[in-house]
Amino acid sequence: MKILGLDSSGLVAGVAVVEDGVLLAEYTTNYRKTHSQTLLPMLDELKKMIELDLNTLDAIAVASGPGSFTGLRIGSATAKGLGLALGKPLVEVPTLEGLAWNLWGTDHIVCPLMDARRNQVYTAAYEFVPGGEGFELKAVIPQSPSDIGDMLEKLNGLDRPVILLGDGVPVYLDWIREKLKAPYSIAPAGSNRQRACSVAALGAVYYARGKTVDAAAHCPEYLRKSQAEV
């Protein structure tokens, strides 16, 4: 099983290819360029490096949201275009689940925090439970747009150690230090932002379960209206 993963849901842009549980290649950037400038050139470079024939892919996994409205649209358009051109299905991987998958197997609660501005975050809380050939991801607090203070109170109520990750952590670090009473740690570099590898790896799990969509039917999951719509 060979899965291409794409993630442009935040400041990070990434592409990766996972085959039968092995990462073949990954290209990640976290720099001030629009993903329309980076995503396809990164894919082209990765394709050349590992001599990838795109027709050998089984599916294309894409971070489906929430996240940056522009970034999600770019990732969605790229995945749809590839899926339609290659005749391959898409696997929609919720961005927050992809982030949590970075910390696969931990016995702590995993809480991704994506900055949604105005004291709001896109967030959820997950735990890994035994299942299949390892662990499965289970939502303890479902994904939603949330006030950062409200989410920290919910985490306090779980009364379990928490690992925080995502671009919302540095933005709301003072709030976290003041209001989060549960034991917590912050994921290190390499694990604390979106990774296309995790999107591809979790996409492979979902693909094996038949959780795919036709490329033409795919739409990003924004979770809330854009400010322009509001």
Coordinates of N, CA and C in Angstrom, one line a residue:
M1 N 0.8 -1.2 0.0 CA 0.0 0.0 0.0 C 0.9 1.2 0.0
K2 N 0.7 2.1 -1.0 CA 1.5 3.3 -1.1 C 0.6 4.5 -1.1
I3 N 0.8 5.4 -0.1 CA 0.0 6.6 0.2 C 0.8 7.9 0.1
L4 N 0.3 8.8 -0.7 CA 0.9 10.2 -0.7 C 0.1 11.0 0.3
G5 N 0.9 11.7 1.1 CA 0.3 12.6 2.1 C 0.6 14.0 1.8
L6 N -0.5 14.9 1.9 CA -0.3 16.3 1.7 C -0.9 17.1 2.9
D7 N -0.1 18.1 3.3 CA -0.7 19.0 4.4 C -0.2 20.4 4.1
S8 N -1.2 21.2 4.0 CA -1.0 22.7 3.8 C -2.0 23.4 4.7
S9 N -2.4 22.8 5.8 CA -3.5 23.4 6.6 C -3.1 24.5 7.5
G10 N -1.8 24.7 7.7 CA -1.3 25.8 8.5 C -0.1 26.5 7.9
L11 N 0.9 27.0 8.7 CA 2.1 27.6 8.2 C 3.0 26.6 7.6
V12 N 2.9 25.4 8.0 CA 3.8 24.3 7.5 C 3.2 23.7 6.2
A13 N 4.0 23.5 5.3 CA 3.6 22.7 4.1 C 4.4 21.4 4.0
G14 N 3.8 20.4 3.7 CA 4.5 19.1 3.7 C 3.9 18.1 2.7
V15 N 4.8 17.3 2.1 CA 4.4 16.2 1.3 C 5.2 14.9 1.7
A16 N 4.6 13.8 1.7 CA 5.3 12.6 2.1 C 4.7 11.4 1.4
V17 N 5.5 10.3 1.3 CA 5.1 9.0 0.7 C 5.4 7.9 1.7
V18 N 4.4 7.2 2.1 CA 4.5 6.0 3.0 C 4.1 4.8 2.2
E19 N 4.9 3.8 2.3 CA 4.6 2.5 1.7 C 4.7 1.3 2.7
D20 N 3.6 0.6 2.9 CA 3.6 -0.5 3.8 C 4.2 -0.2 5.1
G21 N 3.9 0.9 5.7 CA 4.3 1.3 7.0 C 5.7 1.9 7.1
V22 N 6.3 2.1 5.9 CA 7.7 2.7 5.9 C 7.6 4.1 5.2
L23 N 8.2 5.1 5.8 CA 8.3 6.4 5.2 C 9.4 6.4 4.1
L24 N 9.0 6.6 2.8 CA 10.0 6.6 1.7 C 10.6 8.0 1.6
A25 N 9.8 9.0 1.8 CA 10.4 10.4 1.6 C 9.4 11.4 2.3
E26 N 10.0 12.5 2.8 CA 9.1 13.6 3.3 C 9.8 14.9 3.1
Y27 N 9.0 15.9 2.7 CA 9.6 17.2 2.4 C 8.7 18.2 3.2
T28 N 9.3 18.9 4.1 CA 8.5 19.9 5.0 C 9.2 21.2 5.0
T29 N 8.4 22.3 4.9 CA 8.9 23.6 5.0 C 8.0 24.4 6.0
N30 N 8.5 25.3 6.7 CA 7.8 26.2 7.6 C 8.4 27.6 7.4
Y31 N 7.9 28.2 6.4 CA 8.5 29.5 6.0 C 7.5 30.4 5.4
R32 N 7.8 31.6 5.3 CA 6.8 32.6 4.9 C 6.6 32.7 3.4
K33 N 6.1 31.6 2.8 CA 5.8 31.5 1.4 C 4.4 30.9 1.4
T34 N 3.6 31.3 0.4 CA 2.3 30.8 0.2 C 2.4 29.3 -0.3
H35 N 1.5 28.5 0.1 CA 1.6 27.1 -0.3 C 1.4 26.9 -1.8
S36 N 0.8 27.8 -2.4 CA 0.7 27.7 -3.9 C 2.0 27.8 -4.5
Q37 N 3.0 28.4 -3.8 CA 4.4 28.5 -4.3 C 5.2 27.3 -4.0
T38 N 4.8 26.6 -2.9 CA 5.7 25.5 -2.4 C 5.2 24.1 -2.6
L39 N 3.9 23.8 -2.6 CA 3.4 22.5 -2.4 C 3.7 21.6 -3.7
L40 N 3.4 22.1 -4.9 CA 3.7 21.3 -6.1 C 5.2 21.2 -6.4
P41 N 6.0 22.3 -6.2 CA 7.4 22.1 -6.4 C 8.0 21.1 -5.4
M42 N 7.5 21.1 -4.1 CA 8.0 20.1 -3.2 C 7.6 18.7 -3.6
L43 N 6.4 18.5 -4.1 CA 6.0 17.2 -4.6 C 6.9 16.8 -5.8
D44 N 7.2 17.7 -6.7 CA 8.0 17.4 -7.9 C 9.4 17.0 -7.4
E45 N 9.9 17.7 -6.5 CA 11.3 17.3 -6.0 C 11.3 16.0 -5.3
L46 N 10.3 15.7 -4.5 CA 10.2 14.4 -3.9 C 10.0 13.3 -4.9
K47 N 9.2 13.5 -5.9 CA 9.0 12.6 -7.0 C 10.3 12.2 -7.7
K48 N 11.1 13.2 -8.0 CA 12.4 13.0 -8.6 C 13.3 12.2 -7.7
M49 N 13.4 12.6 -6.4 CA 14.3 12.0 -5.5 C 14.2 10.5 -5.3
I50 N 12.9 10.1 -5.3 CA 12.7 8.6 -5.1 C 12.1 7.9 -6.3
E51 N 12.2 8.6 -7.5 CA 11.8 8.1 -8.7 C 10.4 7.5 -8.6
L52 N 9.5 8.4 -8.1 CA 8.1 8.0 -7.8 C 7.3 8.0 -9.1
D53 N 6.6 6.9 -9.4 CA 5.6 6.9 -10.5 C 4.3 7.2 -9.8
L54 N 3.7 8.3 -10.0 CA 2.4 8.6 -9.3 C 1.3 7.6 -9.5
N55 N 1.4 6.9 -10.7 CA 0.4 6.0 -11.0 C 0.4 4.7 -10.1
T56 N 1.5 4.6 -9.3 CA 1.6 3.4 -8.4 C 1.0 3.7 -7.1
L57 N 0.6 5.0 -6.8 CA -0.1 5.3 -5.6 C -1.4 4.6 -5.5
D58 N -1.8 4.2 -4.2 CA -3.1 3.6 -4.0 C -4.1 4.7 -3.7
A59 N -3.6 5.8 -3.0 CA -4.6 6.9 -2.6 C -3.7 8.1 -2.2
I60 N -4.4 9.2 -2.1 CA -3.9 10.5 -1.7 C -4.5 10.9 -0.5
A61 N -3.8 11.0 0.6 CA -4.3 11.5 1.9 C -4.0 13.0 2.0
V62 N -5.0 13.7 2.4 CA -4.9 15.2 2.6 C -5.4 15.6 3.9
A63 N -4.7 16.6 4.5 CA -5.2 17.2 5.8 C -6.4 18.0 5.4
S64 N -7.6 17.6 5.9 CA -8.9 18.1 5.4 C -9.4 19.2 6.2
G65 N -8.7 19.6 7.3 CA -9.2 20.7 8.1 C -9.5 20.3 9.5
P66 N -9.6 21.2 10.4 CA -9.6 22.7 10.2 C -8.2 23.2 10.0
G67 N -8.2 24.5 9.8 CA -6.9 25.2 9.5 C -7.1 26.5 8.8
S68 N -6.0 27.0 8.2 CA -6.0 28.2 7.4 C -7.0 28.0 6.2
F69 N -7.9 28.9 6.0 CA -8.8 28.8 4.9 C -8.1 28.7 3.5
T70 N -7.1 29.6 3.3 CA -6.4 29.5 2.1 C -5.6 28.3 1.9
G71 N -4.9 27.9 3.0 CA -4.0 26.7 3.0 C -4.9 25.5 2.7
L72 N -6.0 25.3 3.3 CA -6.9 24.2 3.1 C -7.3 24.1 1.6
R73 N -7.7 25.3 1.1 CA -8.2 25.3 -0.3 C -7.0 24.9 -1.3
I74 N -5.8 25.3 -1.0 CA -4.7 24.9 -1.8 C -4.4 23.4 -1.7
G75 N -4.4 22.9 -0.5 CA -4.2 21.5 -0.4 C -5.3 20.6 -1.0
S76 N -6.5 21.1 -0.8 CA -7.7 20.4 -1.4 C -7.6 20.4 -2.9
A77 N -7.3 21.6 -3.5 CA -7.3 21.7 -4.9 C -6.2 20.8 -5.5
T78 N -5.0 20.7 -4.8 CA -3.9 19.9 -5.2 C -4.3 18.4 -5.2
A79 N -4.9 18.0 -4.1 CA -5.3 16.6 -3.9 C -6.4 16.2 -4.9
K80 N -7.4 17.1 -5.1 CA -8.4 16.8 -6.1 C -7.9 16.7 -7.5
G81 N -7.0 17.6 -7.8 CA -6.4 17.6 -9.2 C -5.6 16.3 -9.4
L82 N -4.8 15.9 -8.5 CA -4.1 14.7 -8.6 C -5.0 13.5 -8.6
G83 N -6.0 13.4 -7.8 CA -6.9 12.3 -7.7 C -7.7 12.2 -9.0
L84 N -8.1 13.3 -9.6 CA -8.9 13.2 -10.8 C -8.0 12.8 -12.0
A85 N -6.8 13.3 -12.0 CA -5.9 13.0 -13.1 C -5.4 11.6 -13.1
L86 N -5.2 11.1 -11.9 CA -4.6 9.7 -11.7 C -5.7 8.7 -11.5
G87 N -6.9 9.1 -11.3 CA -8.0 8.1 -11.0 C -7.8 7.5 -9.7
K88 N -7.4 8.2 -8.7 CA -7.1 7.7 -7.3 C -8.1 8.3 -6.3
P89 N -8.4 7.5 -5.3 CA -9.3 8.0 -4.3 C -8.5 8.9 -3.3
L90 N -9.3 9.8 -2.6 CA -8.7 10.6 -1.6 C -9.1 10.0 -0.2
V91 N -8.2 10.2 0.8 CA -8.4 9.9 2.2 C -8.4 11.3 2.9
E92 N -9.5 11.6 3.5 CA -9.6 12.9 4.3 C -9.1 12.6 5.7
V93 N -8.0 13.2 6.1 CA -7.5 13.1 7.4 C -7.7 14.4 8.2
P94 N -8.5 14.4 9.2 CA -8.7 15.7 10.0 C -7.4 16.2 10.5
T95 N -7.1 17.5 10.3 CA -5.8 18.1 10.6 C -5.4 17.8 12.1
L96 N -6.4 17.9 13.0 CA -6.0 17.7 14.4 C -5.7 16.2 14.7
E97 N -6.3 15.3 14.0 CA -6.0 13.9 14.1 C -4.6 13.6 13.6
G98 N -4.2 14.3 12.5 CA -2.9 14.1 11.9 C -1.8 14.6 12.9
L99 N -2.1 15.8 13.5 CA -1.2 16.3 14.5 C -1.0 15.4 15.7
A100 N -2.1 14.8 16.2 CA -2.1 13.9 17.3 C -1.3 12.7 17.0
W101 N -1.4 12.2 15.7 CA -0.7 11.0 15.3 C 0.9 11.2 15.4
N102 N 1.3 12.4 15.4 CA 2.8 12.6 15.6 C 3.3 12.0 16.9
L103 N 2.4 11.8 17.9 CA 2.8 11.4 19.2 C 2.2 10.0 19.4
W104 N 2.1 9.2 18.4 CA 1.5 7.8 18.4 C 2.1 7.0 19.6
G105 N 1.1 6.4 20.4 CA 1.5 5.5 21.4 C 1.7 6.1 22.8
T106 N 1.7 7.4 22.9 CA 1.9 8.0 24.2 C 0.7 7.6 25.2
D107 N 1.0 7.5 26.5 CA -0.1 7.3 27.4 C -0.7 8.6 28.0
H108 N -0.2 9.7 27.5 CA -0.7 11.0 27.9 C -1.9 11.4 27.0
I109 N -2.7 12.4 27.5 CA -3.7 13.0 26.6 C -2.9 13.9 25.6
V110 N -3.3 13.9 24.3 CA -2.7 14.7 23.3 C -3.6 15.8 22.9
C111 N -3.2 17.1 23.0 CA -4.1 18.2 22.7 C -3.4 19.1 21.7
P112 N -3.9 19.0 20.4 CA -3.4 19.9 19.4 C -4.1 21.3 19.6
L113 N -3.4 22.4 19.5 CA -3.9 23.7 19.5 C -3.5 24.5 18.3
M114 N -4.4 24.8 17.4 CA -4.1 25.6 16.2 C -4.7 26.9 16.4
D115 N -3.9 27.9 16.2 CA -4.3 29.3 16.4 C -5.4 29.7 15.4
A116 N -6.6 30.1 15.9 CA -7.7 30.6 15.1 C -7.9 32.1 15.3
R117 N -7.0 32.7 16.1 CA -7.1 34.2 16.4 C -8.2 34.5 17.3
R118 N -8.1 35.7 17.8 CA -9.1 36.3 18.7 C -9.4 35.4 19.9
N119 N -8.3 34.9 20.5 CA -8.4 34.0 21.7 C -9.1 32.7 21.4
Q120 N -9.2 32.3 20.1 CA -9.8 31.1 19.7 C -8.8 30.1 19.1
V121 N -9.1 28.8 19.3 CA -8.2 27.8 18.8 C -9.1 26.7 18.1
Y122 N -8.5 26.0 17.1 CA -9.1 24.8 16.7 C -8.4 23.7 17.5
T123 N -9.2 22.9 18.2 CA -8.6 22.0 19.2 C -9.4 20.7 19.4
A124 N -8.8 19.8 20.0 CA -9.5 18.5 20.4 C -8.5 17.9 21.4
A125 N -8.9 16.8 22.1 CA -8.1 16.1 22.9 C -8.2 14.6 22.6
Y126 N -7.1 13.9 22.5 CA -7.1 12.5 22.1 C -6.3 11.6 23.1
E127 N -6.6 10.3 23.0 CA -5.8 9.4 23.7 C -5.6 8.2 22.8
F128 N -4.5 7.4 23.0 CA -4.2 6.3 22.2 C -4.7 5.0 23.0
V129 N -5.5 4.2 22.4 CA -6.0 3.0 23.1 C -5.5 1.8 22.3
P130 N -5.3 0.7 23.0 CA -4.8 -0.5 22.3 C -5.9 -1.0 21.3
G131 N -5.4 -1.4 20.1 CA -6.3 -1.9 19.1 C -5.6 -2.2 17.9
G132 N -6.1 -3.2 17.1 CA -5.4 -3.6 15.9 C -4.0 -4.1 16.2
E133 N -3.0 -3.6 15.5 CA -1.6 -4.1 15.7 C -0.8 -3.1 16.5
G134 N -1.5 -2.2 17.2 CA -0.8 -1.2 18.0 C -1.8 -0.4 18.8
F135 N -2.0 0.9 18.4 CA -2.9 1.8 19.1 C -3.8 2.4 18.1
E136 N -5.0 2.8 18.6 CA -5.9 3.6 17.8 C -6.2 4.9 18.5
L137 N -6.5 5.9 17.7 CA -6.8 7.2 18.2 C -8.2 7.4 18.6
K138 N -8.4 7.9 19.8 CA -9.8 8.1 20.3 C -10.0 9.5 20.8
A139 N -11.0 10.2 20.4 CA -11.3 11.6 20.8 C -11.9 11.6 22.2
V140 N -11.2 12.2 23.1 CA -11.7 12.4 24.5 C -12.5 13.7 24.5
I141 N -12.1 14.7 23.8 CA -12.8 16.0 23.6 C -12.9 16.2 22.1
P142 N -14.1 16.2 21.5 CA -14.2 16.3 20.0 C -13.6 17.6 19.5
Q143 N -13.2 17.5 18.2 CA -12.7 18.7 17.6 C -13.7 19.8 17.5
S144 N -13.3 21.1 17.7 CA -14.2 22.2 17.6 C -13.4 23.5 17.6
P145 N -13.9 24.6 17.1 CA -13.3 25.9 17.4 C -13.7 26.3 18.9
S146 N -12.8 26.7 19.7 CA -13.0 26.9 21.1 C -12.2 28.1 21.6
D147 N -12.8 28.7 22.6 CA -12.1 29.7 23.4 C -10.9 29.0 24.1
I148 N -9.7 29.6 24.1 CA -8.6 28.9 24.7 C -8.8 28.7 26.2
G149 N -9.4 29.6 26.9 CA -9.7 29.5 28.3 C -10.6 28.3 28.6
D150 N -11.7 28.2 27.8 CA -12.6 27.1 27.9 C -11.9 25.7 27.7
M151 N -11.0 25.6 26.7 CA -10.4 24.4 26.4 C -9.4 24.0 27.6
L152 N -8.8 25.0 28.1 CA -7.9 24.7 29.3 C -8.6 24.2 30.5
E153 N -9.8 24.7 30.7 CA -10.7 24.2 31.8 C -11.1 22.8 31.5
K154 N -11.4 22.4 30.3 CA -11.8 21.1 30.0 C -10.6 20.1 30.2
L155 N -9.4 20.5 29.9 CA -8.3 19.7 30.1 C -8.0 19.5 31.6
N156 N -8.3 20.6 32.4 CA -8.1 20.4 33.8 C -9.1 19.4 34.4
G157 N -10.3 19.3 33.8 CA -11.3 18.4 34.2 C -11.0 17.0 33.9
L158 N -10.1 16.7 33.0 CA -9.7 15.3 32.7 C -8.8 14.8 33.7
D159 N -8.0 15.6 34.4 CA -7.1 15.2 35.5 C -6.2 14.2 35.0
R160 N -5.5 14.4 33.9 CA -4.5 13.5 33.3 C -3.4 14.3 32.7
P161 N -2.2 13.8 32.6 CA -1.1 14.5 32.0 C -1.4 14.8 30.5
V162 N -1.0 16.0 30.1 CA -1.3 16.4 28.7 C -0.1 16.8 28.0
I163 N 0.0 16.4 26.7 CA 1.0 16.9 25.8 C 0.4 17.9 24.8
L164 N 0.9 19.1 24.8 CA 0.4 20.1 23.9 C 1.2 20.3 22.6
L165 N 0.6 20.5 21.5 CA 1.4 20.8 20.3 C 0.5 21.6 19.3
G166 N 1.2 22.1 18.3 CA 0.5 23.0 17.3 C 0.9 24.4 17.4
D167 N 0.6 25.2 16.4 CA 1.1 26.6 16.3 C 0.3 27.5 17.3
G168 N -0.7 27.0 18.0 CA -1.4 27.8 19.0 C -0.7 27.8 20.3
V169 N 0.3 26.8 20.5 CA 0.9 26.8 21.8 C 1.8 28.0 22.1
P170 N 2.7 28.4 21.2 CA 3.4 29.7 21.6 C 2.6 30.9 21.6
V171 N 1.5 30.9 20.9 CA 0.6 32.1 20.9 C -0.1 32.2 22.3
Y172 N -0.5 31.1 22.9 CA -1.2 31.2 24.1 C -0.5 30.6 25.3
L173 N 0.9 30.6 25.2 CA 1.7 30.0 26.2 C 1.5 30.7 27.6
D174 N 1.3 32.0 27.7 CA 1.0 32.7 29.0 C -0.3 32.1 29.6
W175 N -1.3 32.0 28.7 CA -2.6 31.4 29.2 C -2.4 30.0 29.8
I176 N -1.6 29.2 29.0 CA -1.4 27.8 29.4 C -0.7 27.8 30.8
R177 N 0.4 28.6 30.9 CA 1.1 28.6 32.2 C 0.3 29.0 33.4
E178 N -0.7 29.9 33.1 CA -1.5 30.5 34.2 C -2.7 29.6 34.5
K179 N -3.3 29.0 33.5 CA -4.6 28.4 33.7 C -4.6 26.9 33.7
L180 N -3.6 26.2 33.0 CA -3.6 24.8 32.9 C -3.0 24.2 34.2
K181 N -3.8 23.6 35.0 CA -3.4 23.0 36.3 C -3.0 21.5 36.2
A182 N -3.5 20.8 35.1 CA -3.1 19.5 34.9 C -1.6 19.4 34.5
P183 N -0.9 18.3 34.9 CA 0.5 18.2 34.4 C 0.6 18.3 32.9
Y184 N 1.5 19.1 32.4 CA 1.6 19.2 30.9 C 3.0 19.3 30.5
S185 N 3.2 18.9 29.2 CA 4.5 19.1 28.5 C 4.2 19.6 27.1
I186 N 5.2 20.1 26.5 CA 5.0 20.7 25.1 C 5.9 19.8 24.2
A187 N 5.3 19.3 23.1 CA 6.0 18.5 22.2 C 7.2 19.2 21.5
P188 N 8.3 18.5 21.3 CA 9.5 19.2 20.8 C 9.4 19.4 19.2
A189 N 10.4 20.0 18.7 CA 10.5 20.2 17.3 C 10.6 18.9 16.6
G190 N 9.9 18.8 15.5 CA 9.8 17.5 14.7 C 8.5 16.8 15.0
S191 N 7.9 17.2 16.2 CA 6.6 16.6 16.6 C 5.5 17.6 16.8
N192 N 5.8 18.9 16.9 CA 4.9 19.9 17.4 C 4.2 20.7 16.3
R193 N 4.4 20.3 15.0 CA 3.7 20.9 13.9 C 3.2 19.9 13.0
Q194 N 2.3 20.3 12.0 CA 1.8 19.3 11.0 C 2.9 18.6 10.3
R195 N 2.7 17.3 10.0 CA 3.7 16.5 9.3 C 2.9 15.7 8.2
A196 N 3.3 15.8 7.0 CA 2.7 15.1 5.9 C 2.8 13.6 6.1
C197 N 3.9 13.2 6.8 CA 4.2 11.8 7.1 C 3.0 11.2 8.0
S198 N 2.6 12.0 9.0 CA 1.5 11.5 9.8 C 0.2 11.5 9.1
V199 N 0.0 12.4 8.2 CA -1.2 12.4 7.3 C -1.2 11.1 6.5
A200 N -0.1 10.8 5.9 CA 0.0 9.6 5.0 C -0.2 8.4 5.8
A201 N 0.5 8.3 7.0 CA 0.4 7.1 7.9 C -1.0 6.9 8.4
L202 N -1.6 7.9 8.9 CA -3.0 7.8 9.3 C -3.9 7.5 8.1
G203 N -3.6 8.2 7.0 CA -4.4 7.9 5.8 C -4.4 6.5 5.4
A204 N -3.2 5.8 5.6 CA -3.1 4.4 5.2 C -4.0 3.6 6.1
V205 N -4.1 3.9 7.4 CA -5.0 3.2 8.3 C -6.5 3.4 7.8
Y206 N -6.8 4.6 7.5 CA -8.2 4.9 7.1 C -8.5 4.2 5.7
Y207 N -7.5 4.2 4.8 CA -7.7 3.6 3.5 C -8.0 2.1 3.7
A208 N -7.2 1.5 4.6 CA -7.4 0.0 4.8 C -8.8 -0.2 5.4
R209 N -9.4 0.7 6.0 CA -10.8 0.6 6.5 C -11.9 1.0 5.5
G210 N -11.4 1.4 4.3 CA -12.4 1.8 3.3 C -12.9 3.2 3.4
K211 N -12.2 4.0 4.2 CA -12.7 5.4 4.5 C -12.0 6.3 3.4
T212 N -12.6 6.3 2.2 CA -12.1 7.1 1.1 C -13.2 7.9 0.5
V213 N -12.9 8.9 -0.3 CA -13.9 9.6 -1.1 C -13.4 9.8 -2.5
D214 N -14.3 9.9 -3.4 CA -14.0 10.3 -4.7 C -13.4 11.7 -4.8
A215 N -12.4 11.9 -5.6 CA -11.7 13.2 -5.7 C -12.7 14.3 -5.9
A216 N -13.7 14.1 -6.8 CA -14.6 15.2 -7.1 C -15.5 15.5 -6.0
A217 N -15.7 14.7 -5.0 CA -16.6 14.9 -3.9 C -15.9 15.5 -2.7
H218 N -14.6 15.6 -2.7 CA -13.9 16.1 -1.5 C -14.1 17.6 -1.3
C219 N -14.3 18.0 -0.1 CA -14.3 19.4 0.4 C -13.6 19.5 1.7
P220 N -12.9 20.6 1.9 CA -12.3 20.8 3.2 C -13.3 21.0 4.3
E221 N -12.9 20.7 5.5 CA -13.8 20.9 6.7 C -13.2 22.1 7.5
Y222 N -13.9 23.2 7.3 CA -13.4 24.5 7.9 C -13.7 24.6 9.4
L223 N -14.8 24.0 9.9 CA -15.4 24.1 11.2 C -16.0 25.4 11.6
R224 N -15.7 26.5 10.9 CA -16.4 27.7 11.1 C -16.3 28.6 9.9
K225 N -17.1 29.6 9.8 CA -17.1 30.5 8.6 C -15.9 31.4 8.7
S226 N -15.5 31.8 7.5 CA -14.4 32.7 7.4 C -14.8 34.1 7.9
Q227 N -13.9 34.9 8.3 CA -14.2 36.3 8.7 C -15.0 37.1 7.7
A228 N -14.6 36.9 6.4 CA -15.3 37.6 5.3 C -16.8 37.1 5.3
E229 N -17.1 35.9 5.5 CA -18.5 35.4 5.5 C -19.2 35.9 6.7
V230 N -18.5 35.9 7.9 CA -19.2 36.5 9.1 C -19.5 37.9 8.9

